[in-house]
Amino acid sequence: MPTLELGDFNIVCATLGGFISLFGLVSYLCKERFYLSEASNFIRPLDYSLGSADNLEAITRNFTRLVLGVQLVLAGVQLPSRYLQVEWKSLSLLLGPGMAAMWICTSLLVWAMVPHLEFLHAIIIGACVTPTDPVLSNSIVKGKFADKNVPRPLQRIIVAESGANDGLGYPFLFLGLYLLKYVGMGGAGTTGNGGTAIAKWFYETWCYEILLSVAYGIVVGWLARHLLHWAEEKKYIDRESFLVFAIALALFIVGTCGLIGTDDLLACFIAGNVFTQDDWFRLETMDDSLQPTVDMLLNLSIFMWFGAVCPWRSFVHNDVIPIYRLIFLGILVLLLRRLPIVLAMHKGIHQIEQFSQAAFVGFFGPMGVGAIFYLTVCRDFLKQSVLVDGKPREDAAKVADAVEVVVWFLVICSIVVHGISVPLAKAGYHIPRTISSALSTSTNYDPEPITIPDARDTHSTATRGQDRSALGRNRRERVAPAPFRIGGSVIRPKSPASQLQAGIGQNDEPERPVNLVSENGRLKAGTPSSAV
């Protein structure tokens, strides 16, 4: 007898497929009319992780790695040839003092708003939300709104920054984590001091994770480009494999970097740039829809997963921060995390030509998938590396609880605010113009008075006829062409209305045409150009 199989796999497939199908029916309306991105509890995540919170965090971390890896390769591919080499000055400002200021500003706000939190703990939380998110940035640099309102150079610098700073979040995060491990609580449970923390930060984070990932991305991107050129010239590759090559490259880099333990996010972005350094692949796939389709599927899936795993109840019920402080912290971070530093240095970034563009770039620095990825990395390090007697140390457990509540709440705030900012800005731009246009139309509308005839006035019909004749005569005189001179004669052309009234072109004999050309073939003196 048939029975219901309410398994987790069936529920996930049905929910995900149904939502994507329904969203696809109105996707153009949401993206191009309402300017909404794909960010959106039908899923039971604890069941998929066998009831283990650690397994759930591992699933979330690997899922975010996958989405970010594909997004960053595609971000590198869509940039023009040699973009990083050409625009290195603008990028160095955004990735250097820009990221540092965002990190310090956010850390100070967290330190001020979260009770009983040390500054060392605050810089760990601030590091998680320092990078801007490439997934949410696509909602402002792609589509009809971006084509109309965001200049192309500005779109590209936003894409490049959001792609590069995701991989550069490791140094900010691990500086605080190493200091916490070797300096916090006197370094209990560890053998080392502050010097050990700085040394490990340099050779493990900067050398192994950052520099190695850059070199690995360059090598893989260069080899992939030459191999694809060779296969295309030899006609060894079909069109389907050609189109999916960049996505397969992203999966390869994520997997191999995970095996050797280096920074897969930065490697993906660098490989994407090197892969399309000659602009060949970007131009060949410019009109293709496969990559945007895969991009949409991943975005929908990751944000549905975020909605399922987000600790909604902990925003109100936690021992870290009261809800009113949490809300105020979210507002302050959205306003002060990025906007002041971009306004301060926008004159050194030639892509930002106006103050309004600087305000736009400064406000639109979303926190999303990248922040959740660093959240999971941070909690895994605190649980696995900062131990006393096999258990997480007291300060590490406190930071792990605080980073979960604060980072998740800031991500939700960013998804909501940055997701609806574009349609609200569009409405705020058009509504005043519409009202002003309606008011000016009603003010300037001055119709001709309509005279209602009096039945006792026997001359009303004749009077109206005379008025109409006078009005028509005045109008015809106003539109009559200006006279011009030919030789010694003055020609006064008749208006179209007078010609029609005279019956020209019906039974009357037309006027004899005037010869405007002399015997030598030149125009006679005084002939206007409009008469030829």
Short mmCIF file of C-alpha atoms in Angstrom, two decimals:
data_model
loop_
_atom_site.label_atom_id
_atom_site.label_comp_id
_atom_site.label_asym_id
_atom_site.label_seq_id
_atom_site.Cartn_x
_atom_site.Cartn_y
_atom_site.Cartn_z
CA MET A 1 0.00 0.00 0.00
CA PRO A 2 1.46 3.42 -0.93
CA THR A 3 2.63 5.48 2.04
CA LEU A 4 3.94 9.00 2.48
CA GLU A 5 7.72 9.23 2.48
CA LEU A 6 8.30 12.44 4.45
CA GLY A 7 12.05 12.17 4.25
CA ASP A 8 14.37 15.15 4.52
CA PHE A 9 15.63 14.79 0.95
CA ASN A 10 12.10 14.79 -0.46
CA ILE A 11 11.13 17.84 1.60
CA VAL A 12 14.24 19.77 0.54
CA CYS A 13 13.76 19.00 -3.15
CA ALA A 14 10.04 19.83 -3.05
CA THR A 15 10.51 23.06 -1.11
CA LEU A 16 13.50 24.30 -3.05
CA GLY A 17 12.07 23.37 -6.44
CA GLY A 18 8.66 24.82 -5.64
CA PHE A 19 10.05 28.09 -4.37
CA ILE A 20 12.42 28.54 -7.30
CA SER A 21 9.62 27.73 -9.74
CA LEU A 22 7.20 30.20 -8.14
CA PHE A 23 9.88 32.85 -7.87
CA GLY A 24 10.79 32.28 -11.51
CA LEU A 25 7.24 33.13 -12.56
CA VAL A 26 7.66 36.65 -11.21
CA SER A 27 11.46 36.93 -11.29
CA TYR A 28 11.54 39.66 -13.94
CA LEU A 29 8.95 41.65 -12.01
CA CYS A 30 10.92 41.36 -8.77
CA LYS A 31 14.33 42.15 -10.24
CA GLU A 32 13.65 44.65 -13.02
CA ARG A 33 10.52 46.40 -11.72
CA PHE A 34 10.82 46.16 -7.94
CA TYR A 35 14.66 45.80 -7.96
CA LEU A 36 14.63 43.02 -5.35
CA SER A 37 17.32 40.39 -5.04
CA GLU A 38 16.77 36.68 -4.37
CA ALA A 39 17.33 37.04 -0.63
CA SER A 40 14.20 35.69 1.20
CA ASN A 41 10.68 27.53 7.43
CA PHE A 42 9.94 24.97 5.40
CA ILE A 43 13.31 23.26 5.91
CA ARG A 44 14.35 21.36 9.02
CA PRO A 45 18.13 21.89 9.14
CA LEU A 46 18.74 20.05 12.42
CA ASP A 47 17.28 16.90 10.90
CA TYR A 48 19.82 17.05 8.06
CA SER A 49 22.66 17.44 10.55
CA LEU A 50 21.46 14.48 12.66
CA GLY A 51 20.55 16.82 15.51
CA SER A 52 24.12 18.07 15.95
CA ALA A 53 24.77 21.82 16.10
CA ASP A 54 28.40 21.25 15.11
CA ASN A 55 27.35 19.33 11.99
CA LEU A 56 24.89 22.10 11.15
CA GLU A 57 27.65 24.72 11.32
CA ALA A 58 29.89 22.54 9.15
CA ILE A 59 27.13 22.26 6.54
CA THR A 60 26.60 26.03 6.61
CA ARG A 61 30.34 26.71 6.29
CA ASN A 62 30.78 24.39 3.32
CA PHE A 63 27.62 25.69 1.65
CA THR A 64 28.82 29.28 1.94
CA ARG A 65 32.24 28.26 0.62
CA LEU A 66 30.62 26.73 -2.44
CA VAL A 67 28.42 29.76 -3.17
CA LEU A 68 31.22 32.24 -2.58
CA GLY A 69 33.69 30.25 -4.70
CA VAL A 70 31.37 30.24 -7.72
CA GLN A 71 30.41 33.89 -7.19
CA LEU A 72 34.01 35.04 -6.93
CA VAL A 73 35.17 33.21 -10.06
CA LEU A 74 32.25 34.72 -11.98
CA ALA A 75 33.04 38.14 -10.49
CA GLY A 76 36.61 37.87 -11.72
CA VAL A 77 35.47 36.67 -15.14
CA GLN A 78 33.07 39.57 -15.72
CA LEU A 79 35.75 42.23 -15.15
CA PRO A 80 37.55 43.62 -18.22
CA SER A 81 41.01 42.56 -19.31
CA ARG A 82 43.82 43.25 -16.81
CA TYR A 83 41.43 45.11 -14.52
CA LEU A 84 43.34 44.49 -11.30
CA GLN A 85 46.59 45.73 -12.86
CA VAL A 86 44.99 48.84 -14.33
CA GLU A 87 42.85 49.86 -11.33
CA TRP A 88 45.23 48.86 -8.55
CA LYS A 89 45.32 52.36 -7.04
CA SER A 90 41.58 52.57 -6.49
CA LEU A 91 41.43 49.00 -5.20
CA SER A 92 44.35 49.53 -2.84
CA LEU A 93 42.47 52.40 -1.17
CA LEU A 94 39.30 50.35 -0.76
CA LEU A 95 41.08 47.17 0.35
CA GLY A 96 43.70 48.86 2.54
CA PRO A 97 42.53 51.86 4.59
CA GLY A 98 38.93 51.16 3.57
CA MET A 99 38.76 47.67 5.09
CA ALA A 100 40.86 48.69 8.09
CA ALA A 101 38.53 51.59 8.89
CA MET A 102 35.45 49.38 8.48
CA TRP A 103 36.99 46.83 10.86
CA ILE A 104 37.95 49.36 13.55
CA CYS A 105 34.69 51.29 13.31
CA THR A 106 32.54 48.17 13.61
CA SER A 107 34.65 46.84 16.46
CA LEU A 108 34.30 50.10 18.40
CA LEU A 109 30.53 50.08 17.93
CA VAL A 110 30.30 46.46 19.10
CA TRP A 111 32.53 47.20 22.07
CA ALA A 112 30.36 50.17 23.04
CA MET A 113 26.97 48.46 22.63
CA VAL A 114 27.56 44.92 23.92
CA PRO A 115 27.74 44.90 27.74
CA HIS A 116 30.78 43.44 29.51
CA LEU A 117 32.66 42.78 26.26
CA GLU A 118 36.41 43.33 25.98
CA PHE A 119 37.87 45.19 23.01
CA LEU A 120 39.84 42.10 21.97
CA HIS A 121 36.57 40.21 21.71
CA ALA A 122 34.97 43.09 19.79
CA ILE A 123 37.63 43.10 17.06
CA ILE A 124 36.89 39.42 16.40
CA ILE A 125 33.20 40.18 15.90
CA GLY A 126 33.98 43.24 13.78
CA ALA A 127 36.29 41.23 11.52
CA CYS A 128 33.46 38.86 10.56
CA VAL A 129 31.37 41.67 9.01
CA THR A 130 34.23 43.69 7.51
CA PRO A 131 34.10 42.21 3.97
CA THR A 132 31.30 43.31 1.66
CA ASP A 133 29.20 40.55 0.17
CA PRO A 134 29.50 39.74 -3.58
CA VAL A 135 26.13 37.97 -3.63
CA LEU A 136 24.10 40.94 -2.40
CA SER A 137 26.25 43.37 -4.41
CA ASN A 138 24.99 41.76 -7.61
CA SER A 139 21.53 43.19 -6.93
CA ILE A 140 22.88 46.72 -7.42
CA VAL A 141 25.44 46.19 -10.21
CA LYS A 142 23.28 44.04 -12.47
CA GLY A 143 19.94 44.67 -14.11
CA LYS A 144 18.02 47.59 -15.51
CA PHE A 145 18.44 49.82 -12.47
CA ALA A 146 22.22 49.55 -12.60
CA ASP A 147 22.31 50.20 -16.36
CA LYS A 148 20.28 53.39 -15.92
CA ASN A 149 21.63 54.79 -12.66
CA VAL A 150 25.06 53.32 -11.90
CA PRO A 151 27.93 54.19 -14.29
CA ARG A 152 29.79 51.22 -15.69
CA PRO A 153 33.16 52.12 -14.05
CA LEU A 154 31.38 52.34 -10.70
CA GLN A 155 29.74 48.95 -11.23
CA ARG A 156 33.11 47.37 -11.94
CA ILE A 157 34.90 48.82 -8.93
CA ILE A 158 32.07 47.59 -6.66
CA VAL A 159 32.36 44.10 -8.16
CA ALA A 160 36.16 44.08 -7.83
CA GLU A 161 36.10 45.28 -4.22
CA SER A 162 33.40 42.85 -3.09
CA GLY A 163 35.30 40.01 -4.78
CA ALA A 164 38.73 40.79 -3.37
CA ASN A 165 37.84 41.78 0.19
CA ASP A 166 36.02 38.51 0.87
CA GLY A 167 39.31 36.66 0.62
CA LEU A 168 41.16 39.37 2.55
CA GLY A 169 39.01 38.98 5.65
CA TYR A 170 41.30 36.29 7.08
CA PRO A 171 44.05 38.63 8.39
CA PHE A 172 41.55 40.78 10.32
CA LEU A 173 39.83 37.76 11.84
CA PHE A 174 42.85 35.70 12.78
CA LEU A 175 44.74 38.60 14.33
CA GLY A 176 42.07 38.74 17.02
CA LEU A 177 41.76 34.96 17.27
CA TYR A 178 45.50 34.40 17.77
CA LEU A 179 45.68 37.21 20.34
CA LEU A 180 42.71 35.72 22.18
CA LYS A 181 44.31 32.29 22.21
CA TYR A 182 47.80 33.33 23.40
CA VAL A 183 47.06 36.52 25.37
CA GLY A 184 43.48 36.22 26.63
CA MET A 185 43.16 34.91 30.20
CA GLY A 186 46.94 34.77 30.40
CA GLY A 187 47.13 32.21 27.60
CA ALA A 188 45.57 29.51 29.75
CA GLY A 189 45.73 26.11 28.13
CA THR A 190 48.37 27.19 25.57
CA THR A 191 52.12 27.54 25.40
CA GLY A 192 53.03 30.92 23.96
CA ASN A 193 52.60 34.67 24.33
CA GLY A 194 51.87 37.76 22.26
CA GLY A 195 54.98 37.21 20.14
CA THR A 196 53.79 33.74 19.27
CA ALA A 197 50.42 35.15 18.22
CA ILE A 198 51.99 37.75 15.88
CA ALA A 199 54.41 35.22 14.42
CA LYS A 200 51.66 32.72 13.66
CA TRP A 201 49.55 35.55 12.21
CA PHE A 202 52.35 36.43 9.78
CA TYR A 203 53.49 33.05 8.53
CA GLU A 204 50.21 31.13 8.77
CA THR A 205 47.72 33.80 7.74
CA TRP A 206 49.67 36.13 5.45
CA CYS A 207 52.17 33.72 3.93
CA TYR A 208 50.30 30.43 3.79
CA GLU A 209 46.72 31.54 3.34
CA ILE A 210 47.00 34.88 1.50
CA LEU A 211 50.20 34.73 -0.56
CA LEU A 212 49.87 31.04 -1.36
CA SER A 213 46.26 31.48 -2.45
CA VAL A 214 47.23 34.38 -4.75
CA ALA A 215 50.01 32.33 -6.35
CA TYR A 216 47.76 29.29 -6.65
CA GLY A 217 44.98 31.34 -8.23
CA ILE A 218 47.37 32.83 -10.79
CA VAL A 219 48.75 29.43 -11.79
CA VAL A 220 45.35 27.74 -12.05
CA GLY A 221 43.79 30.65 -13.93
CA TRP A 222 46.69 30.84 -16.40
CA LEU A 223 46.67 27.08 -17.06
CA ALA A 224 42.90 27.01 -17.43
CA ARG A 225 42.95 29.84 -19.98
CA HIS A 226 45.62 28.25 -22.15
CA LEU A 227 44.06 24.79 -21.96
CA LEU A 228 40.68 26.17 -22.98
CA HIS A 229 42.24 28.06 -25.90
CA TRP A 230 43.97 24.89 -27.03
CA ALA A 231 40.80 22.79 -26.77
CA GLU A 232 38.76 25.38 -28.66
CA GLU A 233 41.32 25.66 -31.47
CA LYS A 234 41.44 21.88 -31.83
CA LYS A 235 37.62 21.62 -31.71
CA TYR A 236 37.87 19.20 -28.80
CA ILE A 237 35.31 20.92 -26.57
CA ASP A 238 31.58 21.29 -27.14
CA ARG A 239 29.54 24.39 -26.43
CA GLU A 240 27.95 23.10 -23.23
CA SER A 241 31.29 22.24 -21.64
CA PHE A 242 32.70 25.57 -22.79
CA LEU A 243 29.94 27.52 -21.05
CA VAL A 244 30.19 25.61 -17.78
CA PHE A 245 34.01 25.77 -17.67
CA ALA A 246 34.22 28.73 -15.26
CA ILE A 247 31.84 27.10 -12.78
CA ALA A 248 33.79 23.84 -12.91
CA LEU A 249 36.97 25.85 -12.35
CA ALA A 250 35.42 27.36 -9.21
CA LEU A 251 34.54 23.92 -7.84
CA PHE A 252 38.07 22.67 -8.53
CA ILE A 253 39.69 25.59 -6.71
CA VAL A 254 37.37 25.34 -3.71
CA GLY A 255 38.11 21.63 -3.39
CA THR A 256 41.88 21.78 -3.84
CA CYS A 257 42.32 24.82 -1.59
CA GLY A 258 40.26 23.05 1.03
CA LEU A 259 42.59 20.05 0.81
CA ILE A 260 45.73 22.11 1.43
CA GLY A 261 44.06 24.51 3.89
CA THR A 262 44.62 27.82 2.10
CA ASP A 263 42.30 30.73 1.30
CA ASP A 264 39.96 29.39 -1.38
CA LEU A 265 37.93 32.62 -1.66
CA LEU A 266 40.86 34.80 -2.67
CA ALA A 267 42.21 32.06 -4.95
CA CYS A 268 38.87 31.87 -6.79
CA PHE A 269 38.76 35.62 -7.41
CA ILE A 270 42.37 35.80 -8.59
CA ALA A 271 41.91 32.77 -10.84
CA GLY A 272 38.81 34.31 -12.41
CA ASN A 273 40.73 37.50 -13.24
CA VAL A 274 43.71 35.66 -14.71
CA PHE A 275 41.46 33.27 -16.59
CA THR A 276 39.80 36.10 -18.52
CA GLN A 277 42.84 38.35 -18.72
CA ASP A 278 42.63 38.47 -22.51
CA ASP A 279 38.85 39.14 -22.40
CA TRP A 280 38.23 36.20 -24.74
CA PHE A 281 36.10 34.06 -22.46
CA ARG A 282 34.11 37.04 -21.14
CA LEU A 283 33.20 38.19 -24.64
CA GLU A 284 32.38 34.65 -25.78
CA THR A 285 29.92 34.12 -22.89
CA MET A 286 28.54 37.65 -22.62
CA ASP A 287 25.15 36.73 -24.11
CA ASP A 288 24.98 33.30 -22.49
CA SER A 289 22.37 32.58 -19.82
CA LEU A 290 23.91 29.49 -18.18
CA GLN A 291 26.14 31.30 -15.70
CA PRO A 292 23.39 33.71 -14.52
CA THR A 293 21.06 30.73 -14.14
CA VAL A 294 23.48 28.82 -11.91
CA ASP A 295 24.14 32.04 -10.02
CA MET A 296 20.42 32.50 -9.36
CA LEU A 297 19.95 28.90 -8.19
CA LEU A 298 22.82 29.18 -5.72
CA ASN A 299 21.61 32.54 -4.40
CA LEU A 300 18.08 31.30 -3.85
CA SER A 301 19.33 28.15 -2.15
CA ILE A 302 21.76 29.88 0.22
CA PHE A 303 19.28 32.48 1.39
CA MET A 304 16.61 29.86 1.96
CA TRP A 305 19.13 27.97 4.06
CA PHE A 306 19.97 31.15 5.99
CA GLY A 307 16.30 31.63 6.78
CA ALA A 308 16.17 28.11 8.18
CA VAL A 309 19.37 28.13 10.26
CA CYS A 310 19.26 31.74 11.52
CA PRO A 311 18.93 31.79 15.34
CA TRP A 312 15.87 34.03 15.37
CA ARG A 313 14.95 33.38 19.00
CA SER A 314 18.43 34.26 20.24
CA PHE A 315 17.95 37.88 19.14
CA VAL A 316 15.47 38.31 21.98
CA HIS A 317 16.48 35.55 24.40
CA ASN A 318 20.24 35.66 24.97
CA ASP A 319 22.76 36.48 27.68
CA VAL A 320 24.90 38.67 25.43
CA ILE A 321 23.01 41.85 24.53
CA PRO A 322 19.44 43.17 25.06
CA ILE A 323 17.27 43.47 21.98
CA TYR A 324 17.03 47.28 22.13
CA ARG A 325 20.82 47.57 22.14
CA LEU A 326 21.01 45.06 19.31
CA ILE A 327 18.64 47.10 17.16
CA PHE A 328 20.53 50.31 17.87
CA LEU A 329 23.80 48.54 17.05
CA GLY A 330 22.39 47.43 13.69
CA ILE A 331 21.41 51.00 12.80
CA LEU A 332 24.79 52.42 13.81
CA VAL A 333 26.74 49.77 11.88
CA LEU A 334 24.72 50.36 8.71
CA LEU A 335 25.33 54.12 8.93
CA LEU A 336 28.90 54.33 10.24
CA ARG A 337 30.67 51.12 9.25
CA ARG A 338 31.53 52.18 5.69
CA LEU A 339 30.05 55.54 4.76
CA PRO A 340 32.51 57.90 6.55
CA ILE A 341 35.67 56.32 5.15
CA VAL A 342 34.36 56.24 1.58
CA LEU A 343 33.30 59.90 1.79
CA ALA A 344 36.72 60.79 3.19
CA MET A 345 38.79 59.15 0.43
CA HIS A 346 36.43 59.24 -2.59
CA LYS A 347 38.47 61.94 -4.33
CA GLY A 348 41.32 59.47 -4.67
CA ILE A 349 39.06 56.94 -6.44
CA HIS A 350 38.50 58.20 -9.96
CA GLN A 351 35.49 55.93 -10.53
CA ILE A 352 33.60 57.95 -7.89
CA GLU A 353 33.11 61.25 -9.71
CA GLN A 354 30.41 62.90 -7.57
CA PHE A 355 29.57 63.24 -3.90
CA SER A 356 26.26 61.47 -4.46
CA GLN A 357 28.11 58.48 -5.93
CA ALA A 358 30.41 58.43 -2.89
CA ALA A 359 27.37 58.39 -0.61
CA PHE A 360 25.90 55.55 -2.68
CA VAL A 361 29.08 53.44 -2.55
CA GLY A 362 29.54 54.23 1.13
CA PHE A 363 26.05 53.19 2.09
CA PHE A 364 25.87 50.12 -0.10
CA GLY A 365 28.33 47.78 1.58
CA PRO A 366 26.16 44.71 2.26
CA MET A 367 26.95 41.98 4.76
CA GLY A 368 25.75 38.52 3.80
CA VAL A 369 27.21 35.18 2.79
CA GLY A 370 30.80 36.21 3.49
CA ALA A 371 29.95 37.31 7.03
CA ILE A 372 28.26 33.98 7.81
CA PHE A 373 31.25 32.12 6.38
CA TYR A 374 33.65 33.97 8.68
CA LEU A 375 31.23 33.46 11.56
CA THR A 376 31.44 29.68 11.13
CA VAL A 377 35.24 29.82 10.74
CA CYS A 378 35.51 31.87 13.92
CA ARG A 379 33.31 29.56 16.00
CA ASP A 380 35.10 26.47 14.72
CA PHE A 381 38.49 27.94 15.73
CA LEU A 382 37.22 28.91 19.19
CA LYS A 383 35.77 25.46 19.81
CA GLN A 384 38.67 23.47 18.41
CA SER A 385 41.79 25.50 19.24
CA VAL A 386 41.15 27.51 22.41
CA LEU A 387 40.69 24.69 24.93
CA VAL A 388 41.28 24.01 28.61
CA ASP A 389 41.02 20.39 29.72
CA GLY A 390 39.45 19.45 26.39
CA LYS A 391 36.69 22.06 26.62
CA PRO A 392 36.41 25.58 25.14
CA ARG A 393 37.97 28.16 27.43
CA GLU A 394 35.62 30.51 29.26
CA ASP A 395 36.45 33.62 27.21
CA ALA A 396 36.34 31.62 23.96
CA ALA A 397 32.86 30.32 24.79
CA LYS A 398 31.71 33.86 25.58
CA VAL A 399 33.01 35.20 22.26
CA ALA A 400 31.45 32.27 20.39
CA ASP A 401 28.03 33.11 21.82
CA ALA A 402 28.42 36.85 21.18
CA VAL A 403 29.64 36.48 17.60
CA GLU A 404 26.71 34.24 16.71
CA VAL A 405 24.04 36.66 17.96
CA VAL A 406 25.63 39.89 16.72
CA VAL A 407 26.81 38.75 13.29
CA TRP A 408 23.56 37.00 12.42
CA PHE A 409 21.55 40.07 13.42
CA LEU A 410 23.77 42.42 11.40
CA VAL A 411 23.46 40.15 8.37
CA ILE A 412 19.66 40.12 8.65
CA CYS A 413 19.64 43.92 8.96
CA SER A 414 21.83 44.25 5.87
CA ILE A 415 19.73 41.84 3.81
CA VAL A 416 16.54 43.73 4.67
CA VAL A 417 17.85 47.29 4.39
CA HIS A 418 20.06 46.87 1.34
CA GLY A 419 17.50 44.62 -0.30
CA ILE A 420 14.74 47.25 -0.18
CA SER A 421 16.92 50.36 -0.51
CA VAL A 422 16.84 50.31 -4.33
CA PRO A 423 13.04 50.19 -4.73
CA LEU A 424 12.63 52.78 -1.97
CA ALA A 425 15.18 55.06 -3.64
CA LYS A 426 13.42 54.66 -6.96
CA ALA A 427 10.05 55.46 -5.37
CA GLY A 428 11.51 58.48 -3.59
CA TYR A 429 12.94 59.69 -6.89
CA HIS A 430 9.78 59.30 -8.95
CA ILE A 431 7.00 60.19 -6.49
CA PRO A 432 8.02 63.89 -6.06
CA ARG A 433 8.42 64.26 -9.82
CA THR A 434 4.99 62.73 -10.40
CA ILE A 435 3.33 64.99 -7.83
CA SER A 436 5.12 68.06 -9.20
CA SER A 437 4.12 67.20 -12.75
CA ALA A 438 0.50 66.71 -11.72
CA LEU A 439 0.44 70.01 -9.82
CA SER A 440 2.06 71.95 -12.66
CA THR A 441 -0.38 70.46 -15.16
CA SER A 442 -3.39 71.40 -13.08
CA THR A 443 -1.98 74.90 -12.46
CA ASN A 444 -1.13 75.64 -16.09
CA TYR A 445 -4.36 74.24 -17.52
CA ASP A 446 -6.39 77.25 -18.71
CA PRO A 447 -9.13 76.12 -21.07
CA GLU A 448 -10.96 78.56 -23.32
CA PRO A 449 -14.24 79.72 -21.80
CA ILE A 450 -17.33 78.05 -23.14
CA THR A 451 -20.27 80.36 -23.73
CA ILE A 452 -23.66 78.80 -23.12
CA PRO A 453 -26.11 80.36 -25.52
CA ASP A 454 -29.15 82.10 -24.16
CA ALA A 455 -32.38 81.09 -25.83
CA ARG A 456 -33.58 84.71 -25.65
CA ASP A 457 -30.55 85.93 -27.62
CA THR A 458 -31.55 85.63 -31.27
CA HIS A 459 -28.07 86.64 -32.45
CA SER A 460 -26.12 84.04 -30.42
CA THR A 461 -25.57 81.65 -33.31
CA ALA A 462 -24.31 84.35 -35.62
CA THR A 463 -22.12 85.82 -32.91
CA ARG A 464 -20.51 82.47 -32.21
CA GLY A 465 -19.90 81.98 -35.90
CA GLN A 466 -18.17 85.38 -36.15
CA ASP A 467 -16.08 84.61 -33.08
CA ARG A 468 -14.95 81.31 -34.55
CA SER A 469 -14.10 83.01 -37.85
CA ALA A 470 -12.06 85.68 -36.08
CA LEU A 471 -10.28 83.07 -33.98
CA GLY A 472 -9.46 80.99 -37.01
CA ARG A 473 -8.27 84.05 -38.90
CA ASN A 474 -5.96 85.07 -36.08
CA ARG A 475 -4.54 81.55 -35.85
CA ARG A 476 -3.92 81.42 -39.60
CA GLU A 477 -2.14 84.77 -39.47
CA ARG A 478 0.11 83.54 -36.67
CA VAL A 479 1.25 80.46 -38.57
CA ALA A 480 1.62 82.10 -41.96
CA PRO A 481 5.14 81.76 -43.42
CA ALA A 482 7.40 84.81 -43.44
CA PRO A 483 7.86 86.71 -46.73
CA PHE A 484 11.16 86.57 -48.61
CA ARG A 485 12.79 88.53 -51.43
CA ILE A 486 13.77 87.29 -54.89
CA GLY A 487 15.65 89.91 -56.85
CA GLY A 488 13.63 93.09 -56.51
CA SER A 489 10.30 91.38 -55.77
CA VAL A 490 8.86 90.46 -52.39
CA ILE A 491 7.11 87.09 -52.26
CA ARG A 492 4.41 86.64 -49.62
CA PRO A 493 3.53 82.95 -49.47
CA LYS A 494 0.04 81.99 -48.47
CA SER A 495 -0.62 79.97 -45.38
CA PRO A 496 -1.84 76.38 -45.78
CA ALA A 497 -5.19 77.37 -44.39
CA SER A 498 -5.65 80.18 -46.94
CA GLN A 499 -4.61 77.91 -49.77
CA LEU A 500 -7.12 75.33 -48.64
CA GLN A 501 -9.81 78.00 -48.38
CA ALA A 502 -8.97 79.32 -51.84
CA GLY A 503 -9.31 75.81 -53.26
CA ILE A 504 -5.78 75.44 -54.53
CA GLY A 505 -5.21 71.98 -56.00
CA GLN A 506 -8.86 71.41 -56.89
CA ASN A 507 -10.28 73.36 -59.87
CA ASP A 508 -8.37 76.64 -59.74
CA GLU A 509 -5.34 77.26 -61.93
CA PRO A 510 -2.17 77.17 -59.85
CA GLU A 511 0.14 80.15 -59.73
CA ARG A 512 2.99 80.28 -62.19
CA PRO A 513 6.18 78.99 -60.51
CA VAL A 514 9.00 81.43 -59.97
CA ASN A 515 12.34 80.60 -61.55
CA LEU A 516 14.92 80.79 -58.78
CA VAL A 517 17.91 79.72 -60.88
CA SER A 518 19.84 82.11 -63.13
CA GLU A 519 21.20 81.27 -66.54
CA ASN A 520 24.62 80.31 -65.17
CA GLY A 521 23.03 77.67 -62.94
CA ARG A 522 23.46 79.52 -59.65
CA LEU A 523 20.82 80.65 -57.19
CA LYS A 524 19.67 84.21 -57.60
CA ALA A 525 20.59 86.72 -54.93
CA GLY A 526 18.27 86.87 -51.95
CA THR A 527 17.05 83.29 -52.31
CA PRO A 528 16.57 81.65 -48.90
CA SER A 529 17.86 78.15 -48.43
CA SER A 530 14.41 76.91 -47.47
CA ALA A 531 13.08 77.87 -50.91
CA VAL A 532 15.34 75.40 -52.74
#
